[in-house]
Short mmCIF file of C-alpha atoms in Angstrom, two decimals:
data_model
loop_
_atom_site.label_atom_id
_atom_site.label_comp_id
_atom_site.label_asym_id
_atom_site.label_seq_id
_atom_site.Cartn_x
_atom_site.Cartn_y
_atom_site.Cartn_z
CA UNK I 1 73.08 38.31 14.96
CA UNK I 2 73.87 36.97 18.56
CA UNK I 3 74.82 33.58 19.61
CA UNK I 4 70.99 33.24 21.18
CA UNK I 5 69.67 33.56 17.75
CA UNK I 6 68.62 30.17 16.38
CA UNK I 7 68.94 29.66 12.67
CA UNK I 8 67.13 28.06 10.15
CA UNK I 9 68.13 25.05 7.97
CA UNK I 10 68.83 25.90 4.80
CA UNK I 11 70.74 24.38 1.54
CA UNK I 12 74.22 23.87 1.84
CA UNK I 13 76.38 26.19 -0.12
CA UNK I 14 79.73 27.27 0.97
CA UNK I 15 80.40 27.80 4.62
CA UNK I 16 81.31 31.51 5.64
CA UNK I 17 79.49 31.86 8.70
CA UNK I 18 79.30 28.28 9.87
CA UNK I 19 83.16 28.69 11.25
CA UNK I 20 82.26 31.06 13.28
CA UNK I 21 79.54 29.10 14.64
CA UNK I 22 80.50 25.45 15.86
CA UNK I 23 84.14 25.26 17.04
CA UNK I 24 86.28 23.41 19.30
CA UNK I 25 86.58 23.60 22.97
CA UNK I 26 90.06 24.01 22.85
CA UNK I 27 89.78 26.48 20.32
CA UNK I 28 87.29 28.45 22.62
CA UNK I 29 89.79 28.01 26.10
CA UNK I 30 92.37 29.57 23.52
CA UNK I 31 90.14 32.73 23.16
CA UNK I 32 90.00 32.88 26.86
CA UNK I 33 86.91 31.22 27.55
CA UNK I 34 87.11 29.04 30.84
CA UNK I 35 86.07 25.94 31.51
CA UNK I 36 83.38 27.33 34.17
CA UNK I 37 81.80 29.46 31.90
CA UNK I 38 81.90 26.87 29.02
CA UNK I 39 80.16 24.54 31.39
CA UNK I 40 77.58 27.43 32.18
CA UNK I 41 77.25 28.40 28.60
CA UNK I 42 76.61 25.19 27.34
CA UNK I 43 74.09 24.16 30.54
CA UNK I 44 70.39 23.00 29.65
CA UNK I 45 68.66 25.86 28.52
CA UNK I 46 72.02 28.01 28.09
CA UNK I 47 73.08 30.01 25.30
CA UNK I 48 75.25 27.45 23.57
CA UNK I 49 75.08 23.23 22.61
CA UNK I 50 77.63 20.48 23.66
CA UNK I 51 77.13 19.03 20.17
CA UNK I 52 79.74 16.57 19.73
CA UNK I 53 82.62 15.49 22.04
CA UNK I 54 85.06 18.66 22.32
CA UNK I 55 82.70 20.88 19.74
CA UNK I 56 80.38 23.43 20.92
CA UNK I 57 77.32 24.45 18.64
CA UNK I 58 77.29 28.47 19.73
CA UNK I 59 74.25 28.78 19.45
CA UNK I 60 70.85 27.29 21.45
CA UNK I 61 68.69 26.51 18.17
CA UNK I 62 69.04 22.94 16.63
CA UNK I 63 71.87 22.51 14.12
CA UNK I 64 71.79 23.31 10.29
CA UNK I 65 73.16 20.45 7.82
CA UNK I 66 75.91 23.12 7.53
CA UNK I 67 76.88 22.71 11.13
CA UNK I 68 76.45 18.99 11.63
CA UNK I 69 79.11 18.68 8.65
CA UNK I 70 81.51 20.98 10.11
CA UNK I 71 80.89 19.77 13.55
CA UNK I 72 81.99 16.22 12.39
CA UNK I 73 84.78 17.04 10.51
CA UNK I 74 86.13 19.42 13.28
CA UNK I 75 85.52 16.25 15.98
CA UNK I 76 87.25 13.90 13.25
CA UNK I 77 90.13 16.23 13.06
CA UNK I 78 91.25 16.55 16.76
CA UNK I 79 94.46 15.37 17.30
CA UNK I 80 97.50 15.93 20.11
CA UNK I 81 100.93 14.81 20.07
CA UNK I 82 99.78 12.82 23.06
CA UNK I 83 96.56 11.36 21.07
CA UNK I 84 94.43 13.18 23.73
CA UNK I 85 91.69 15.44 22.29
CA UNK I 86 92.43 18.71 20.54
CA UNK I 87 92.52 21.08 17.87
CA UNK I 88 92.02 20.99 13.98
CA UNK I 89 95.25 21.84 12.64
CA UNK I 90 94.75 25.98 12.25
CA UNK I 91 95.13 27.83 9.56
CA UNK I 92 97.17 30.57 8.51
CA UNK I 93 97.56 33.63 9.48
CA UNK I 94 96.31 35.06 6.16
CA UNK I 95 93.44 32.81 6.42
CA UNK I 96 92.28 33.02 9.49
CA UNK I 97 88.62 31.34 9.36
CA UNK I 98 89.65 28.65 6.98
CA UNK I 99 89.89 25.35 9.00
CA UNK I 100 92.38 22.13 8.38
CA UNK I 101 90.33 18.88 8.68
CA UNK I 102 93.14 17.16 8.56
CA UNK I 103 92.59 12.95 8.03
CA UNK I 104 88.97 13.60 7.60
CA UNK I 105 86.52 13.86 4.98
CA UNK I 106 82.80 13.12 4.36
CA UNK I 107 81.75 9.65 2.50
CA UNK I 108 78.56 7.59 2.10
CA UNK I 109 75.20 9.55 1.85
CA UNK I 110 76.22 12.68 3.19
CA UNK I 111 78.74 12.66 0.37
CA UNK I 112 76.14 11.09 -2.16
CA UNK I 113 73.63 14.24 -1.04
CA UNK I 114 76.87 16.64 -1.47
CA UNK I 115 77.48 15.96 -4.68
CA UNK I 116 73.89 16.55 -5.67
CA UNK I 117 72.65 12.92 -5.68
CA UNK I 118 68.58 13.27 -6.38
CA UNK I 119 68.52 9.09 -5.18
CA UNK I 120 70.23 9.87 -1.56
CA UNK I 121 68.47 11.27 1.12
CA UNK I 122 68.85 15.04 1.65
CA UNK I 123 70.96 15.96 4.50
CA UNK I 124 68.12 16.90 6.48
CA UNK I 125 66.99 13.76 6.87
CA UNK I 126 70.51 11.67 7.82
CA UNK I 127 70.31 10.78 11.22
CA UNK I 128 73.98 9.84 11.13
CA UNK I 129 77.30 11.47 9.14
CA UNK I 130 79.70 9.24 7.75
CA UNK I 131 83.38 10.33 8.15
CA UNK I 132 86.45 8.69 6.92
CA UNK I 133 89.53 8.81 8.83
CA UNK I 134 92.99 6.77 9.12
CA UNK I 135 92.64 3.14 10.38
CA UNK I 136 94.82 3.61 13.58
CA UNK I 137 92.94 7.04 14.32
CA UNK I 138 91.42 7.29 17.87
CA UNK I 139 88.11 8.00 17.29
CA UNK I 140 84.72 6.39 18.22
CA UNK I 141 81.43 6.63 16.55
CA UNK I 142 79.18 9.18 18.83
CA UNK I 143 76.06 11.47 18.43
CA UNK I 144 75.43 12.61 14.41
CA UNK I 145 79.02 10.85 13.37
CA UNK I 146 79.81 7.27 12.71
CA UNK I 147 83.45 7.31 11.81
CA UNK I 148 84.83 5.07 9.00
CA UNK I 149 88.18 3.63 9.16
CA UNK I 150 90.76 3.01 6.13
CA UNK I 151 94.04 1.49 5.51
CA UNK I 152 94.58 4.19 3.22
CA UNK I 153 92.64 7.32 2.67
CA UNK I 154 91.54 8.84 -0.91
CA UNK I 155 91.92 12.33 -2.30
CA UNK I 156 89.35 14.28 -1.69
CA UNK I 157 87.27 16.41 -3.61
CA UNK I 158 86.36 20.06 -2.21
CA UNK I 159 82.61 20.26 -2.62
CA UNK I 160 81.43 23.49 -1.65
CA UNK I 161 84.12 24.12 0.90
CA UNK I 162 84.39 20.42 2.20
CA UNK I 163 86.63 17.60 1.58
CA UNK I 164 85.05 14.92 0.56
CA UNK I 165 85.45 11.29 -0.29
CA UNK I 166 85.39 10.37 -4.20
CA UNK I 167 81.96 9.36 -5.54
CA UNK I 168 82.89 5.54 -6.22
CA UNK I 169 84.73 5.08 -2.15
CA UNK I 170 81.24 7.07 -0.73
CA UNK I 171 78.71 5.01 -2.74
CA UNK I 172 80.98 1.95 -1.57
CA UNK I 173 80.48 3.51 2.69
CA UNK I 174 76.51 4.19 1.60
CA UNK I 175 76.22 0.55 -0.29
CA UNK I 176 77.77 -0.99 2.64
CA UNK I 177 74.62 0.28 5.02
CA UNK I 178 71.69 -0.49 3.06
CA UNK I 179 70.13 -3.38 2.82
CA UNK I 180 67.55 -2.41 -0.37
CA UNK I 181 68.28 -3.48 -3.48
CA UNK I 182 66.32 -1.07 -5.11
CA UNK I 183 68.15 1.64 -2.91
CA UNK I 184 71.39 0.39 -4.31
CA UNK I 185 70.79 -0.04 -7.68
CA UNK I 186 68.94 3.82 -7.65
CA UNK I 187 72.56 4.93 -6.26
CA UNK I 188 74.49 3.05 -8.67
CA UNK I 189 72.96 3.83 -11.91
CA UNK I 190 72.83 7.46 -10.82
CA UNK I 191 76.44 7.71 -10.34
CA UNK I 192 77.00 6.24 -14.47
CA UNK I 193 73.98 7.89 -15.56
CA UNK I 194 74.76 11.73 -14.46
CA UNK I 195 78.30 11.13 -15.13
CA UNK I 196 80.14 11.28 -11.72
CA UNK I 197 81.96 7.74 -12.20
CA UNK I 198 82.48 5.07 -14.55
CA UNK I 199 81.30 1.77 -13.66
CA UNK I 200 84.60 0.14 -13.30
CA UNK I 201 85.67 2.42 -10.30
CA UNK I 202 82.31 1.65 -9.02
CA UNK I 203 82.59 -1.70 -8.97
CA UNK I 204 86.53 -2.01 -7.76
CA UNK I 205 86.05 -0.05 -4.32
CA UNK I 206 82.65 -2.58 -3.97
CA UNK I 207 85.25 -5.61 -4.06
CA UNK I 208 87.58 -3.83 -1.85
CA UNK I 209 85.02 -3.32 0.66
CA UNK I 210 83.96 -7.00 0.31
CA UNK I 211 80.19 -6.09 -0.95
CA UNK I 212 80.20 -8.47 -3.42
CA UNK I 213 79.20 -11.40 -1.89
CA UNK I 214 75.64 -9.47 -0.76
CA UNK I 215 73.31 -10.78 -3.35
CA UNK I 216 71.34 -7.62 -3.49
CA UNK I 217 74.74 -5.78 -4.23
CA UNK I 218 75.38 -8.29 -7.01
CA UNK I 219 72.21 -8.03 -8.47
CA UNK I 220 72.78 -3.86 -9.06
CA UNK I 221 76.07 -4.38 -10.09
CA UNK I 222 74.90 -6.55 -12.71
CA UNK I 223 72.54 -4.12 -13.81
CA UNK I 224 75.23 -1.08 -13.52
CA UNK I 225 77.58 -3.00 -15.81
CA UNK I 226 74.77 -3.60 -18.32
CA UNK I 227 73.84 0.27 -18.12
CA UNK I 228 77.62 0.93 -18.71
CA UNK I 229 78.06 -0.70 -21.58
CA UNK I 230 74.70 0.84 -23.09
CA UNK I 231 76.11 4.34 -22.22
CA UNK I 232 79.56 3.10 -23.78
CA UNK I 233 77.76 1.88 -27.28
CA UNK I 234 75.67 4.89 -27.31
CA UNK I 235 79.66 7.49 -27.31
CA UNK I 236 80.83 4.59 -29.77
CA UNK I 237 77.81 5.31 -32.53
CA UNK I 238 78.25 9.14 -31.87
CA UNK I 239 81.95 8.97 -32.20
CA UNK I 240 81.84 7.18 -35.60
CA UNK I 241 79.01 9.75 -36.67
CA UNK I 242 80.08 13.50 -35.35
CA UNK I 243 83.81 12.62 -36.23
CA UNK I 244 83.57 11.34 -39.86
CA UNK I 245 84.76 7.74 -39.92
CA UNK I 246 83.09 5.90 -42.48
CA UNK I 247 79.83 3.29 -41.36
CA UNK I 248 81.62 -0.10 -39.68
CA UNK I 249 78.97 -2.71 -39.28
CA UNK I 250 78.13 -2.99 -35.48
CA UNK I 251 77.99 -5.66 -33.25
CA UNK I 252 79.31 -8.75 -34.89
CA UNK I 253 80.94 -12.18 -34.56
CA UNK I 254 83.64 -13.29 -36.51
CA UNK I 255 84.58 -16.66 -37.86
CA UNK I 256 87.02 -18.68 -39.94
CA UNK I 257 85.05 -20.51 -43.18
CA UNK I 258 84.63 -23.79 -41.41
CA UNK I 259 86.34 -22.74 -38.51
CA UNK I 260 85.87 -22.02 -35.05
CA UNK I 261 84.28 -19.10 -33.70
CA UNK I 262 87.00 -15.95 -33.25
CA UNK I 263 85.00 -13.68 -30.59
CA UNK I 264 82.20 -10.84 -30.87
CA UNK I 265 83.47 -7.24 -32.15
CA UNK I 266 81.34 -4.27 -31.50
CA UNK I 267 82.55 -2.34 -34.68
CA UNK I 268 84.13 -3.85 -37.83
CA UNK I 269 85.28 -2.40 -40.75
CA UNK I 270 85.62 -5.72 -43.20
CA UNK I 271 87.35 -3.78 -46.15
CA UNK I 272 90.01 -2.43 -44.10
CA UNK I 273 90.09 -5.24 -41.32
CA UNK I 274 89.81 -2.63 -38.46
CA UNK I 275 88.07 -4.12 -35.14
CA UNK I 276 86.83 -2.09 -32.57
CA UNK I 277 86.35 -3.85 -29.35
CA UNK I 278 84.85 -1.59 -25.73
CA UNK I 279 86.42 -2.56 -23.02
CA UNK I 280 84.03 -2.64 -20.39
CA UNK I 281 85.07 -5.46 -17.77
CA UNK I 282 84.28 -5.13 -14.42
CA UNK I 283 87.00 -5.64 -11.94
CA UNK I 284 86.38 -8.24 -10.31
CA UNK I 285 88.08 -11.46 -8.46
CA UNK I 286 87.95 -13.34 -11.83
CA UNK I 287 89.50 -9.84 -13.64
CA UNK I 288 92.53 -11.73 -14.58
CA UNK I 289 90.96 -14.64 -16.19
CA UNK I 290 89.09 -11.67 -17.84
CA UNK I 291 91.50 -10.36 -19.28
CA UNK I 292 93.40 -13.40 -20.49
CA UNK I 293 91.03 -13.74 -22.58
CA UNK I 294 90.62 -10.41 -24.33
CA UNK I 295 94.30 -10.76 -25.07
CA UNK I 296 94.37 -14.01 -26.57
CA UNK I 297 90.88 -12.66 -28.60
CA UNK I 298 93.38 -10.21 -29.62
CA UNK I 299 96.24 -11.88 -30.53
CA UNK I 300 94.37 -14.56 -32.35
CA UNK I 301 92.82 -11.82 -34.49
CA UNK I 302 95.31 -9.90 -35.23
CA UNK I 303 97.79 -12.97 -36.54
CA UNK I 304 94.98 -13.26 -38.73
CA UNK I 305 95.96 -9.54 -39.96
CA UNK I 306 92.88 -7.89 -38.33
CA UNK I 307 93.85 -4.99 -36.31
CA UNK I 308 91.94 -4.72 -32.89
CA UNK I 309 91.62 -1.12 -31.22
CA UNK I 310 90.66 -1.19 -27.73
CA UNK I 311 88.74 1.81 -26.39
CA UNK I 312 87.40 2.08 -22.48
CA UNK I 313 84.41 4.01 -21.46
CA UNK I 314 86.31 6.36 -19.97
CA UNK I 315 88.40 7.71 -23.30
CA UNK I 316 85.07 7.49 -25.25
CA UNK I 317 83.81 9.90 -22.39
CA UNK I 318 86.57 12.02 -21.84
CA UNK I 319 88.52 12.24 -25.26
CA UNK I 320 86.36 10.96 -28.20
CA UNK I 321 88.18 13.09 -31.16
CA UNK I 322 91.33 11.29 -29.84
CA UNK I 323 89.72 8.17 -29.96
CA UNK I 324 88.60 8.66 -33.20
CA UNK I 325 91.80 9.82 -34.41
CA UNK I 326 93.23 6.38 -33.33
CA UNK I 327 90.84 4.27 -35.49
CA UNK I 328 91.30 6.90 -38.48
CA UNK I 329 94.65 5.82 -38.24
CA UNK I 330 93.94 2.22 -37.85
CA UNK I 331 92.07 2.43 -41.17
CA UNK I 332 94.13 4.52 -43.45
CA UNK I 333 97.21 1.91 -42.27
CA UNK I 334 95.16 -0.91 -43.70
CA UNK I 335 96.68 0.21 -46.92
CA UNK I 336 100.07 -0.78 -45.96
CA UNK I 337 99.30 -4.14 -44.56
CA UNK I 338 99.06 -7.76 -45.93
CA UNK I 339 95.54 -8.07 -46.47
CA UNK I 340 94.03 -10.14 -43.69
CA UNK I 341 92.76 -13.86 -43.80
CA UNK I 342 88.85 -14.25 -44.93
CA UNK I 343 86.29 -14.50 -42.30
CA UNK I 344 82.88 -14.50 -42.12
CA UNK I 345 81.11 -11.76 -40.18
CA UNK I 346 78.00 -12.34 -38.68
CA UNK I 347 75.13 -10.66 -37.07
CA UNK I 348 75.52 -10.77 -32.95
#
């Protein structure tokens, strides 16, 4: 294969031959390529593409979705002592095709479409890559990349070969662009539903980008919360079930004889006074208020002798045996406590 040969689009997998196909300018003046023959190379109808600022597409064809990614990240990643434009940071000498995007990773729908979204575009089809970089980088939005800014950037995740921005901060840089709400709720209940985030995380980097006051983005966060807790109910039931722990009764209220009302449980286990309450909040402006009130909830019940375990999504997800564990315990202690005060328990 020859730099003239133009290549096909195909699906992104990892990127062996891509390095060797988009790199920097300064990268290229380093292998002894001048700037008059760059300039020739790189003319109308030449063997090579100007693609971004500083990056050179070497070959004539149009771009794959495997170059446009690398070309972006390799533009995000210049840097200089002096803040002029430069290199990537290189790699070793033991790896000598493996590029440094250093400060740079991909976020919003290029991400989404990464990770294997089936509700974002494909990549094919983005006229623009998002790329998240430093606040006080140098960098301006131009050709396929729009460049994000942060106070503070994220881990990223390597997906297949590329750092990229966690699934809650790029639905957050994809959310912040659209203007459907059908597009946003599609995104959002994808991300719960296949299991790449929980809805908390989803809904903390939407405050921190200020998306909540977009009543569209409101409207799907309302119904992500709702399909959250479904999800969360449904790992509760099959918790109780696969693990053994005897049959609570589900989704009650509690209250004092005569009384006032003491809050709504969504397992209870009257015989041993064992209280299982998910803790699904979403963090929001009002998340302290929020939470105030699950602890008093709590205390109140558990003066009453009524002991409250508190399981997130997350740990019914991630570690159910544990969880279960935790409530076996909870029950088999019953024994050993004052019995609690009688309350009624009613259907919710």
């Amino acid at each position: 294969m020859t730099h003239n040969t133009p290549l096909s689009p195909r699906p992104v997998r990892r990127l062996p031959e891509v390095r060797r196909r988009v790199m920097p300018t300064a990268q290229l003046r380093a292998h002894g390529i001048s700037t008059a023959e760059l300039n020739e190379r790189c003319r109308p109808g030449g063997a090579w593409r100007q693609l971004l600022p500083g990056i050179v597409l070497l070959h004539p064809g149009p771009p794959t979705s495997e170059e446009r990614l690398h070309a972006a990240l390799l533009y995000a990643a210049r840097e200089s002592a002096a803040g002029m434009p430069g290199v990537p940071s290189q790699p070793s000498a033991d790896e000598p095709h493996r590029p440094v995007y250093k400060e740079a990773m991909i976020t919003g729908l290029a991400a989404l479409a990464l990770y294997g979204f089936a509700s974002a575009p494909p990549l094919t089809s983005l006229d623009r890559i998002d790329v998240l970089v430093p606040r006080l980088r140098r960098l301006r939005t131009t050709g396929c990349v729009r460049i994000l800014r942060t106070p503070a950037l994220p881990t990223p995740r390597q997906v297949t070969g590329l750092p990229v921005a966690p699934v809650a901060r790029a639905l957050a840089d994809a959310v912040a662009e659209l203007t459907e709400g059908s597009a946003v709720r599609r995104l959002l209940t994808e991300a719960v539903r296949a299991g790449h985030c929980e809805p908390a995380a989803v809904v903390r980097e939407l405050t921190q980008a200020k998306l909540l006051s977009r009543p569209h983005v409101v409207d799907a966060v309302d119904s992500l919360v709702a399909e959250g807790r479904a999800m969360a109910e449904d790992r509760l039931y099959r918790m109780v079930r696969e693990y053994g722990l005897p049959d609570p009764v589900w989704n009650v209220d509690l209250r004092l004889p005569g009384g006032p009302h003491l809050g709504g449980l969504d397992a209870y286990w009257p015989d041993q006074a064992v209280a299982v309450e998910l803790d699904t909040r979403a963090p929001r402006q009002d998340d302290d208020v929020l939470w105030s009130e699950y602890a008093r909830k709590r205390e109140h019940l558990e003066r009453l002798g009524i002991t409250v375990v508190h399981i997130t999504p997350r740990k019914l997800r991630h570690s159910p045996e544990q969880q279960a564990a935790v409530v076996r315990t909870a029950l088999m202690a019953s024994n050993d406590r004052e019995p609690a005060a009688y309350v009624l328990v009613l259907p919710r």
